[in-house]
PDB file of C-alpha atoms in Angstrom:
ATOM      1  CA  UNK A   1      27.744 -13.707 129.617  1.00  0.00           C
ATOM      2  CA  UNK A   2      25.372 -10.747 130.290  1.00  0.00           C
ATOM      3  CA  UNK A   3      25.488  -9.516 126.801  1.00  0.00           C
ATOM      4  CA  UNK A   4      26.913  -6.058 125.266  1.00  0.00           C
ATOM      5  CA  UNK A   5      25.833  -3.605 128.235  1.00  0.00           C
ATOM      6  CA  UNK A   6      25.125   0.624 127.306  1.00  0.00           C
ATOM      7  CA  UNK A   7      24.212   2.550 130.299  1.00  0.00           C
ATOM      8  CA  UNK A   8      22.239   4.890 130.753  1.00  0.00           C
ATOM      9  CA  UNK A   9      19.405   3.375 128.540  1.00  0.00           C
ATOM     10  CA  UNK A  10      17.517   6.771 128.813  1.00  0.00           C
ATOM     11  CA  UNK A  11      18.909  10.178 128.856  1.00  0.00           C
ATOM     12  CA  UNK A  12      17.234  12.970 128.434  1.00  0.00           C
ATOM     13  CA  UNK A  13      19.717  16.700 128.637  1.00  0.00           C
ATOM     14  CA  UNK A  14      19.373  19.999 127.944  1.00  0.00           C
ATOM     15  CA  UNK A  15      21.271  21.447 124.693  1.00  0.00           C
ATOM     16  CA  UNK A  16      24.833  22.897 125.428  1.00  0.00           C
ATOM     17  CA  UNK A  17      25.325  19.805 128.688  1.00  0.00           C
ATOM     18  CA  UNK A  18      27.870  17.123 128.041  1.00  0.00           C
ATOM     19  CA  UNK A  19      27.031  13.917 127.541  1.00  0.00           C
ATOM     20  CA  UNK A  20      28.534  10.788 128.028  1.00  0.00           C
ATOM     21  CA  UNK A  21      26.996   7.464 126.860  1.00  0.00           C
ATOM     22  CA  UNK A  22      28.810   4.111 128.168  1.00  0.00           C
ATOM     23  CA  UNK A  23      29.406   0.269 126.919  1.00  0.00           C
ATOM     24  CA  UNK A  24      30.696  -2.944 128.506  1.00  0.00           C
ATOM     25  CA  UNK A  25      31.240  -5.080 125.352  1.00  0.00           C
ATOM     26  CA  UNK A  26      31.626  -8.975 125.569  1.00  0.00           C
ATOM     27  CA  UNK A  27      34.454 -10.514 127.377  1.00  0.00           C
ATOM     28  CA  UNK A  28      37.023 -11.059 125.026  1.00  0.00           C
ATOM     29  CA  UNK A  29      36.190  -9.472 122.148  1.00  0.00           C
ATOM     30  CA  UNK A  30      38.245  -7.424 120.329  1.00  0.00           C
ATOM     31  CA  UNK A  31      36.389  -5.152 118.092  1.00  0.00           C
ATOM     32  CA  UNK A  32      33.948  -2.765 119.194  1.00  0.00           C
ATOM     33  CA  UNK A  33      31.579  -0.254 117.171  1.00  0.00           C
ATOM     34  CA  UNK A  34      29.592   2.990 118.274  1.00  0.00           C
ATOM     35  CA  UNK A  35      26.368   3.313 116.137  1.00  0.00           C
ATOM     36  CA  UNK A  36      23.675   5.781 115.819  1.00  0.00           C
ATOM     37  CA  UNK A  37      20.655   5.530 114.564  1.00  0.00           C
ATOM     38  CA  UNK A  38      17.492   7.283 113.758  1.00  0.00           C
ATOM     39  CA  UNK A  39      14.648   7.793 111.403  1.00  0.00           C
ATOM     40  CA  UNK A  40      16.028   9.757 108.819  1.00  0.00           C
ATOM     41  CA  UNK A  41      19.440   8.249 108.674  1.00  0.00           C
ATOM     42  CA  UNK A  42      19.090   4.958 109.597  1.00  0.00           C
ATOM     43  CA  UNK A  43      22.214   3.036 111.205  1.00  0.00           C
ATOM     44  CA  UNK A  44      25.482   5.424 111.280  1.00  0.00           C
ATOM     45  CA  UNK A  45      28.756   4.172 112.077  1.00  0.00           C
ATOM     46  CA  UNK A  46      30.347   6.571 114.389  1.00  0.00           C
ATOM     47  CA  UNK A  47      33.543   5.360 115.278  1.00  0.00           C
ATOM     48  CA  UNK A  48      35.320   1.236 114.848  1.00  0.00           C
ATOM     49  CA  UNK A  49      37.711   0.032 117.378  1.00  0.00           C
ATOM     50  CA  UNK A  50      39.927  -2.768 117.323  1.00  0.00           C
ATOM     51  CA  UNK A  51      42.034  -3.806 120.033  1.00  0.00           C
ATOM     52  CA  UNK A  52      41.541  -0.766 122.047  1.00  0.00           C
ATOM     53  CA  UNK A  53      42.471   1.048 119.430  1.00  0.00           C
ATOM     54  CA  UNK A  54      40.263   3.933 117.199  1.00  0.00           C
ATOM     55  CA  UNK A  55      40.752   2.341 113.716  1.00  0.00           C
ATOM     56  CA  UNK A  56      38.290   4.164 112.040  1.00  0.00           C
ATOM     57  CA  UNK A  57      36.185   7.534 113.072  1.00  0.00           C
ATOM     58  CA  UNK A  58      35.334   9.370 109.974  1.00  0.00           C
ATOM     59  CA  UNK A  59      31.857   8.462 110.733  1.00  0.00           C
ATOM     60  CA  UNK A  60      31.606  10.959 113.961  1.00  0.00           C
ATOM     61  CA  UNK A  61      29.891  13.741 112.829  1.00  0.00           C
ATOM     62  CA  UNK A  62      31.808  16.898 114.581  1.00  0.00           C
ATOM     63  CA  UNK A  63      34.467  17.706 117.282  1.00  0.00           C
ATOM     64  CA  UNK A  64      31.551  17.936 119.850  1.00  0.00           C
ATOM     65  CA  UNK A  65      31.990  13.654 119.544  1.00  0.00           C
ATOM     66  CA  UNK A  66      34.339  12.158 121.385  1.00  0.00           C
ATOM     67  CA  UNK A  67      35.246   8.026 122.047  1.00  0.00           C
ATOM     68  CA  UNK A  68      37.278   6.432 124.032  1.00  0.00           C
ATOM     69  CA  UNK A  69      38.119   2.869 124.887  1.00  0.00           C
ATOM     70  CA  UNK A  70      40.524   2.754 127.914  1.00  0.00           C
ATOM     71  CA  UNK A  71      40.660  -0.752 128.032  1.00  0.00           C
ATOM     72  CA  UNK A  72      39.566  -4.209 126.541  1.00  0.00           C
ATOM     73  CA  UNK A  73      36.636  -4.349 128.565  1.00  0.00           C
ATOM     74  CA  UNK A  74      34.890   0.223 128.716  1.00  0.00           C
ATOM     75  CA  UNK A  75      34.302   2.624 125.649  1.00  0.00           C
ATOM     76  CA  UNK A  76      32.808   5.870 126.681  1.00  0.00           C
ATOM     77  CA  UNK A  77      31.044   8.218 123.851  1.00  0.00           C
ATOM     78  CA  UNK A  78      31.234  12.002 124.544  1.00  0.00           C
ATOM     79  CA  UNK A  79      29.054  14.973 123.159  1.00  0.00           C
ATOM     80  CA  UNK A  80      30.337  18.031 124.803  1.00  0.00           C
ATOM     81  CA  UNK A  81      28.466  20.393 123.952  1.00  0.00           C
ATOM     82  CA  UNK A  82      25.074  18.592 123.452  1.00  0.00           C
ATOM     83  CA  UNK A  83      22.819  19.799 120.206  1.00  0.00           C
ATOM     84  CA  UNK A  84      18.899  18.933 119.462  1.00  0.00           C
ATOM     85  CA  UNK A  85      20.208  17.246 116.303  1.00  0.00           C
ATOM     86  CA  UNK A  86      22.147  14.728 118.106  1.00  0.00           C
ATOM     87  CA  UNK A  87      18.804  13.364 119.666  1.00  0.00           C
ATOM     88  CA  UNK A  88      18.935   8.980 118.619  1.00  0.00           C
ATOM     89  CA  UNK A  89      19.549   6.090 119.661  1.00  0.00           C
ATOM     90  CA  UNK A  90      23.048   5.290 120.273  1.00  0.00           C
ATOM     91  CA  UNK A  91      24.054   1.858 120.021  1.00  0.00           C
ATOM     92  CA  UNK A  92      27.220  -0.058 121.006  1.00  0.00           C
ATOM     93  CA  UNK A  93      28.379  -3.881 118.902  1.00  0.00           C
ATOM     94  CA  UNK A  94      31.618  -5.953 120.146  1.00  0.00           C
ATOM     95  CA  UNK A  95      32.415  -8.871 118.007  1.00  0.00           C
ATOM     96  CA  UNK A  96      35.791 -11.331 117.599  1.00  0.00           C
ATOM     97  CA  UNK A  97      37.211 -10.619 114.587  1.00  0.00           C
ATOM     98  CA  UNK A  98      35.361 -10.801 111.743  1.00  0.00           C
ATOM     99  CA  UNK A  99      32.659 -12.861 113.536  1.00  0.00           C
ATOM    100  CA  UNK A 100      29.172 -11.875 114.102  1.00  0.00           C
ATOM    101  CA  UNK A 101      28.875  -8.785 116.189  1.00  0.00           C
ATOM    102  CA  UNK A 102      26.572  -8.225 119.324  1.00  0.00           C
ATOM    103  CA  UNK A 103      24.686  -5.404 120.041  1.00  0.00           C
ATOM    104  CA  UNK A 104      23.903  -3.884 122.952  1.00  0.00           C
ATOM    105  CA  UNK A 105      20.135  -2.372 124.060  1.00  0.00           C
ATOM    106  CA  UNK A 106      20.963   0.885 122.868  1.00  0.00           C
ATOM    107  CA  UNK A 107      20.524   4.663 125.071  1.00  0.00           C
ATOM    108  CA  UNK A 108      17.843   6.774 123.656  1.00  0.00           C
ATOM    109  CA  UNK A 109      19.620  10.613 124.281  1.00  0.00           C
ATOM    110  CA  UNK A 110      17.046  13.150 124.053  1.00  0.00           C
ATOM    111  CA  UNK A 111      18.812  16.851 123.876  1.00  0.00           C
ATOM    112  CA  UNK A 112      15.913  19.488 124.602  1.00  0.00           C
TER     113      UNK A 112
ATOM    114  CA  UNK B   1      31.569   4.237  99.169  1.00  0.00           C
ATOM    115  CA  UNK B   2      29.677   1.341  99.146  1.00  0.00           C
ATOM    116  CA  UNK B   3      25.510   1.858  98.878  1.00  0.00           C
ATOM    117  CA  UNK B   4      23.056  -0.784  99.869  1.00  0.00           C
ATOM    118  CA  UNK B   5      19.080  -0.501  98.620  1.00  0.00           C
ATOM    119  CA  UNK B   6      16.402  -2.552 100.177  1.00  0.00           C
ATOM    120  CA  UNK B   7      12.515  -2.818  99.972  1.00  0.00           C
ATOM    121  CA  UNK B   8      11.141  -0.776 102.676  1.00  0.00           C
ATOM    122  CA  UNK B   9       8.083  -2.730 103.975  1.00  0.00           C
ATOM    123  CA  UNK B  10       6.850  -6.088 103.034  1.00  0.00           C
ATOM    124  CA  UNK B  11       3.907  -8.113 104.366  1.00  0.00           C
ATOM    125  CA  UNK B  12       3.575 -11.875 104.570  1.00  0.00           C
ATOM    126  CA  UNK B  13       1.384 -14.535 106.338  1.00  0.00           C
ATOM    127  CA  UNK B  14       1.902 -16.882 108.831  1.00  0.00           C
ATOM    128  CA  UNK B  15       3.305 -20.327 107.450  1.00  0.00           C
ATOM    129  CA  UNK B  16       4.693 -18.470 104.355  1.00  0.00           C
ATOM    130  CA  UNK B  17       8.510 -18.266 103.095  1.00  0.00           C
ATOM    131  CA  UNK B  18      10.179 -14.373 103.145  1.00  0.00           C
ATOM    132  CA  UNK B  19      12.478 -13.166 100.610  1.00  0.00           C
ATOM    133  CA  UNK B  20      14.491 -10.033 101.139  1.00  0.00           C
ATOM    134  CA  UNK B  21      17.045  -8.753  98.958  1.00  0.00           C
ATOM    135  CA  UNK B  22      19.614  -5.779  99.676  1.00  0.00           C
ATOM    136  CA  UNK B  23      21.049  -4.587  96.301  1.00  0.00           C
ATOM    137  CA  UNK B  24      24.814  -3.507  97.310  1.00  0.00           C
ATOM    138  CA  UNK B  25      27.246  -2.264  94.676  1.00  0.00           C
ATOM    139  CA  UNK B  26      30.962  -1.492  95.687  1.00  0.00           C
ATOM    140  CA  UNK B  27      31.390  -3.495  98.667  1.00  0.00           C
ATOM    141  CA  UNK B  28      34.879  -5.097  99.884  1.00  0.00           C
ATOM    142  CA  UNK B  29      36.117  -7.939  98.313  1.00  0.00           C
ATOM    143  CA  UNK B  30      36.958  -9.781 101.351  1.00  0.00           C
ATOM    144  CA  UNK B  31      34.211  -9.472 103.706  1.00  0.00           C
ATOM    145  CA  UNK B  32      31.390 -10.819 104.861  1.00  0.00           C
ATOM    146  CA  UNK B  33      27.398 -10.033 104.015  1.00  0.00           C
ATOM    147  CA  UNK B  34      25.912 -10.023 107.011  1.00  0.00           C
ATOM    148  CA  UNK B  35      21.714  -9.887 107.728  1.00  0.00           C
ATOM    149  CA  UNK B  36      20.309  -8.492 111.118  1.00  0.00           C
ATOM    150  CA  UNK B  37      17.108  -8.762 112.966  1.00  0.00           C
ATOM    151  CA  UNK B  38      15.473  -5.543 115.222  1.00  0.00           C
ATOM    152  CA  UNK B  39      12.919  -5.583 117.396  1.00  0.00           C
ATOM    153  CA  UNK B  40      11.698  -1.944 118.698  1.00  0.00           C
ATOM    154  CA  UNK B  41      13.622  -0.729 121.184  1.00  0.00           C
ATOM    155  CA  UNK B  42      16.125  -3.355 121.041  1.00  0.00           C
ATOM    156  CA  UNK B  43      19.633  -3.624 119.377  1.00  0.00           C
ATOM    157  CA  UNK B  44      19.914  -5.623 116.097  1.00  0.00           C
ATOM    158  CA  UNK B  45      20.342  -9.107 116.342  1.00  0.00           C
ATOM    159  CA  UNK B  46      22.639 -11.630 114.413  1.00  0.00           C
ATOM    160  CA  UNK B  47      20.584 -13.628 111.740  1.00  0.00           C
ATOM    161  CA  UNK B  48      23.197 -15.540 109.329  1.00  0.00           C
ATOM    162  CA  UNK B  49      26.069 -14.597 107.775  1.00  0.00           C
ATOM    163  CA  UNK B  50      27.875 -15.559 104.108  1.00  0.00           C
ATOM    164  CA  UNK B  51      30.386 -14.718 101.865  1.00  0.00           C
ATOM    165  CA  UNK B  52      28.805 -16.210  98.498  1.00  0.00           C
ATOM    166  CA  UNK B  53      27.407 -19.238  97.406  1.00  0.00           C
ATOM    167  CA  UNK B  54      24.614 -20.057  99.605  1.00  0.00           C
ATOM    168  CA  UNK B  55      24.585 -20.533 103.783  1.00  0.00           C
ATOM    169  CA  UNK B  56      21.909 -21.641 105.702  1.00  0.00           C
ATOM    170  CA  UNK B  57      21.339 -22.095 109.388  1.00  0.00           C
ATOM    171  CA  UNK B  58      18.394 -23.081 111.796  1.00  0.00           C
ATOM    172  CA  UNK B  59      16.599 -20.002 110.865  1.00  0.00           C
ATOM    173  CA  UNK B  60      17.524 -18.620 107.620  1.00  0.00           C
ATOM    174  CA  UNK B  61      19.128 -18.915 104.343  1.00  0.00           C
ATOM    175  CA  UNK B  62      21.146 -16.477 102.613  1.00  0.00           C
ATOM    176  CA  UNK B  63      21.886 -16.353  98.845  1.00  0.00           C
ATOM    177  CA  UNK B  64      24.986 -14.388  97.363  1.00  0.00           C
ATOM    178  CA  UNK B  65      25.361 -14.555  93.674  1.00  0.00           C
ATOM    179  CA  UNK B  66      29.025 -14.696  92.591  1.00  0.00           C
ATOM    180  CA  UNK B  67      29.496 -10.940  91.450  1.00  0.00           C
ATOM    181  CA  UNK B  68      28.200 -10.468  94.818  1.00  0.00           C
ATOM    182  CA  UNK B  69      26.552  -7.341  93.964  1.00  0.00           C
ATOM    183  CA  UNK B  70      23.265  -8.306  95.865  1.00  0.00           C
ATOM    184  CA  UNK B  71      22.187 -11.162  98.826  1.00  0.00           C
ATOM    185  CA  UNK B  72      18.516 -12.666  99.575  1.00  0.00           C
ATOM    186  CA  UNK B  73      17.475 -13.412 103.226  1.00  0.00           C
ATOM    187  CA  UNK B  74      15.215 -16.518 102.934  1.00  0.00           C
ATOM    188  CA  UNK B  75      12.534 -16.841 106.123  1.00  0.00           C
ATOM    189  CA  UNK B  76      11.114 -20.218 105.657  1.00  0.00           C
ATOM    190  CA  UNK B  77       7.588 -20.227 107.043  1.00  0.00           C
ATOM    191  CA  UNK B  78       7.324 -16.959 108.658  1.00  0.00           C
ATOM    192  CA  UNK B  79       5.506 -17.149 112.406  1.00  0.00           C
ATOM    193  CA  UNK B  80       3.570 -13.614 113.983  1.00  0.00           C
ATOM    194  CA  UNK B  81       7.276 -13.408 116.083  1.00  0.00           C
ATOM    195  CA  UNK B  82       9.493 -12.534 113.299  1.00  0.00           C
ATOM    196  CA  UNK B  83       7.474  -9.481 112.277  1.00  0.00           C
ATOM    197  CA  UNK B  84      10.438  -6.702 112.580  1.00  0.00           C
ATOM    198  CA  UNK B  85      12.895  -4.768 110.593  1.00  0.00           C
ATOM    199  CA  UNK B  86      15.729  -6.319 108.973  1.00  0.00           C
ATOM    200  CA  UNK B  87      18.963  -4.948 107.654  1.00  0.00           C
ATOM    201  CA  UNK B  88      21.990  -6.667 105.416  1.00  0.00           C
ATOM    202  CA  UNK B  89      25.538  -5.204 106.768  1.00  0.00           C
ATOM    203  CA  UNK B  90      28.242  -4.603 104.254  1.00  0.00           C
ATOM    204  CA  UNK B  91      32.008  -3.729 104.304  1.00  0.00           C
ATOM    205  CA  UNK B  92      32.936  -0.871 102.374  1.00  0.00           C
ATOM    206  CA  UNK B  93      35.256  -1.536  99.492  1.00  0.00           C
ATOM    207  CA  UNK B  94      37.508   2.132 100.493  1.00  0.00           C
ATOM    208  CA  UNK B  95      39.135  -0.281 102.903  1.00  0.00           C
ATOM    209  CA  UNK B  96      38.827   2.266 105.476  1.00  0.00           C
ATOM    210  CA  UNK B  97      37.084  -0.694 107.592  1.00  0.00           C
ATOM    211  CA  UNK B  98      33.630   1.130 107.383  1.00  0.00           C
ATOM    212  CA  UNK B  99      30.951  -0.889 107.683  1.00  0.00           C
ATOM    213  CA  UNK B 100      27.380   0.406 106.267  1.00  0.00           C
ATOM    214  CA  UNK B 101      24.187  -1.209 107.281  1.00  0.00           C
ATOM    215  CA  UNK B 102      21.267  -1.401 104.571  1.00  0.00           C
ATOM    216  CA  UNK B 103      18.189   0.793 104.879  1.00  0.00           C
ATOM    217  CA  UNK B 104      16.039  -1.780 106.440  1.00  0.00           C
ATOM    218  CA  UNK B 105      13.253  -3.704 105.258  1.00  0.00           C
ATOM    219  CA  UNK B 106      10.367  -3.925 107.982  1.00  0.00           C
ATOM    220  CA  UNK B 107       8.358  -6.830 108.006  1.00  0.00           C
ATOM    221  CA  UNK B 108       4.264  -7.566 108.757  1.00  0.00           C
ATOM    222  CA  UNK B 109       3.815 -10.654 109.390  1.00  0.00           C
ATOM    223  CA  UNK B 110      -0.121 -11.239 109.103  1.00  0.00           C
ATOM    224  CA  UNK B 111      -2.767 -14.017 110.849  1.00  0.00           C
TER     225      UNK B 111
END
């Protein structure tokens, strides 16, 4: 198995563009996390599904976020419209159950 | 929610064995402690994982006292490759399945 996979790994925007970060967790996992990180604030939990399904998302931080999961095996993460502030890394995890999760590389957004 | 405190740097030599303790008070009953490896510009990467007692694997040992209120990653005779940052991962006890990720502790390992 290739491995959690985020695309783009770079992505630089200009403030007020959407942006839309994407993931590919593991085959046959069930659980799947959006994370963010950065200096200040470390690693933020954005948004926890399970089984396709948004089961928590009091970690996104406005209405500009957005996730989705469509299906067992694609989560997208929107930020329409795009703000300095949201400049980090953005990380994806997919685990089975309870088990150890799996990160992917992680995009690096950049909103200028 | 729950909180998690860690040291933030520590340096070690080669050959030596690294301690690293997360402090983490209100964390769910049921879940696992979980410690994390990251390189720069990678994701974090599974180390060991316990729910008390102690747990060891082929690269580390974790130690979680029975009021679970803290957990020690062991690093028996560090090498120059495990200089990075590591993190302990905790469920939050609000049951709202949030799961919080320590500050970090980053780690020198010296010649």
């Amino acid at each position: 198995d290739a491995g959690v996979i985020q695309s783009p790994r770079h992505e630089v925007t200009e403030m007020g563009q959407e942006v839309t970060l994407r993931c590919k967790p593991i085959s046959g996992h069930n659980s799947l996390f959006w994370y963010r990180q950065t200096m200040m604030r470390g690693l933020e939990l954005l948004i926890y599904f399970n089984n396709n399904v948004p089961i928590d998302d009091s970690g996104m931080p406005e209405d500009r976020f957005s996730a989705k999961m469509p299906n067992a095996s694609f989560s997208t993460l929107k930020i329409q419209p795009s703000e300095p502030r949201d400049s980090a890394v953005y990380f994806c995890a997919s685990s089975l159950a309870r088990d150890r999760w799996f990160f992917g590389q992680g995009t690096r957004l950049t909103v200028v | 929610l729950a909180k998690t405190t860690q040291p933030i740097s520590m340096d070690s030599y080669e050959g030596q064995e690294v301690n690293i303790t997360c402090s983490h008070n209100n964390i769910a009953t049921n879940d696992y402690i979980t410690w994390y490896q990251q390189f720069p510009s990678q994701g974090p990467r599974f180390i060991i994982q316990g729910y008390k007692t102690k747990v060891t694997n082929e690269v580390a040992s974790l130690f979680i006292p029975a009021d679970r209120k803290s957990s020690t990653l062991s690093l028996p005779r560090v090498s120059l490759s495990d200089t990075a940052v590591y993190y302990c991962l905790v469920g939050d006890t609000s049951g709202t399945y949030k799961y919080i990720f320590g500050t970090g502790t980053r780690l020198k390992v010296l010649a």
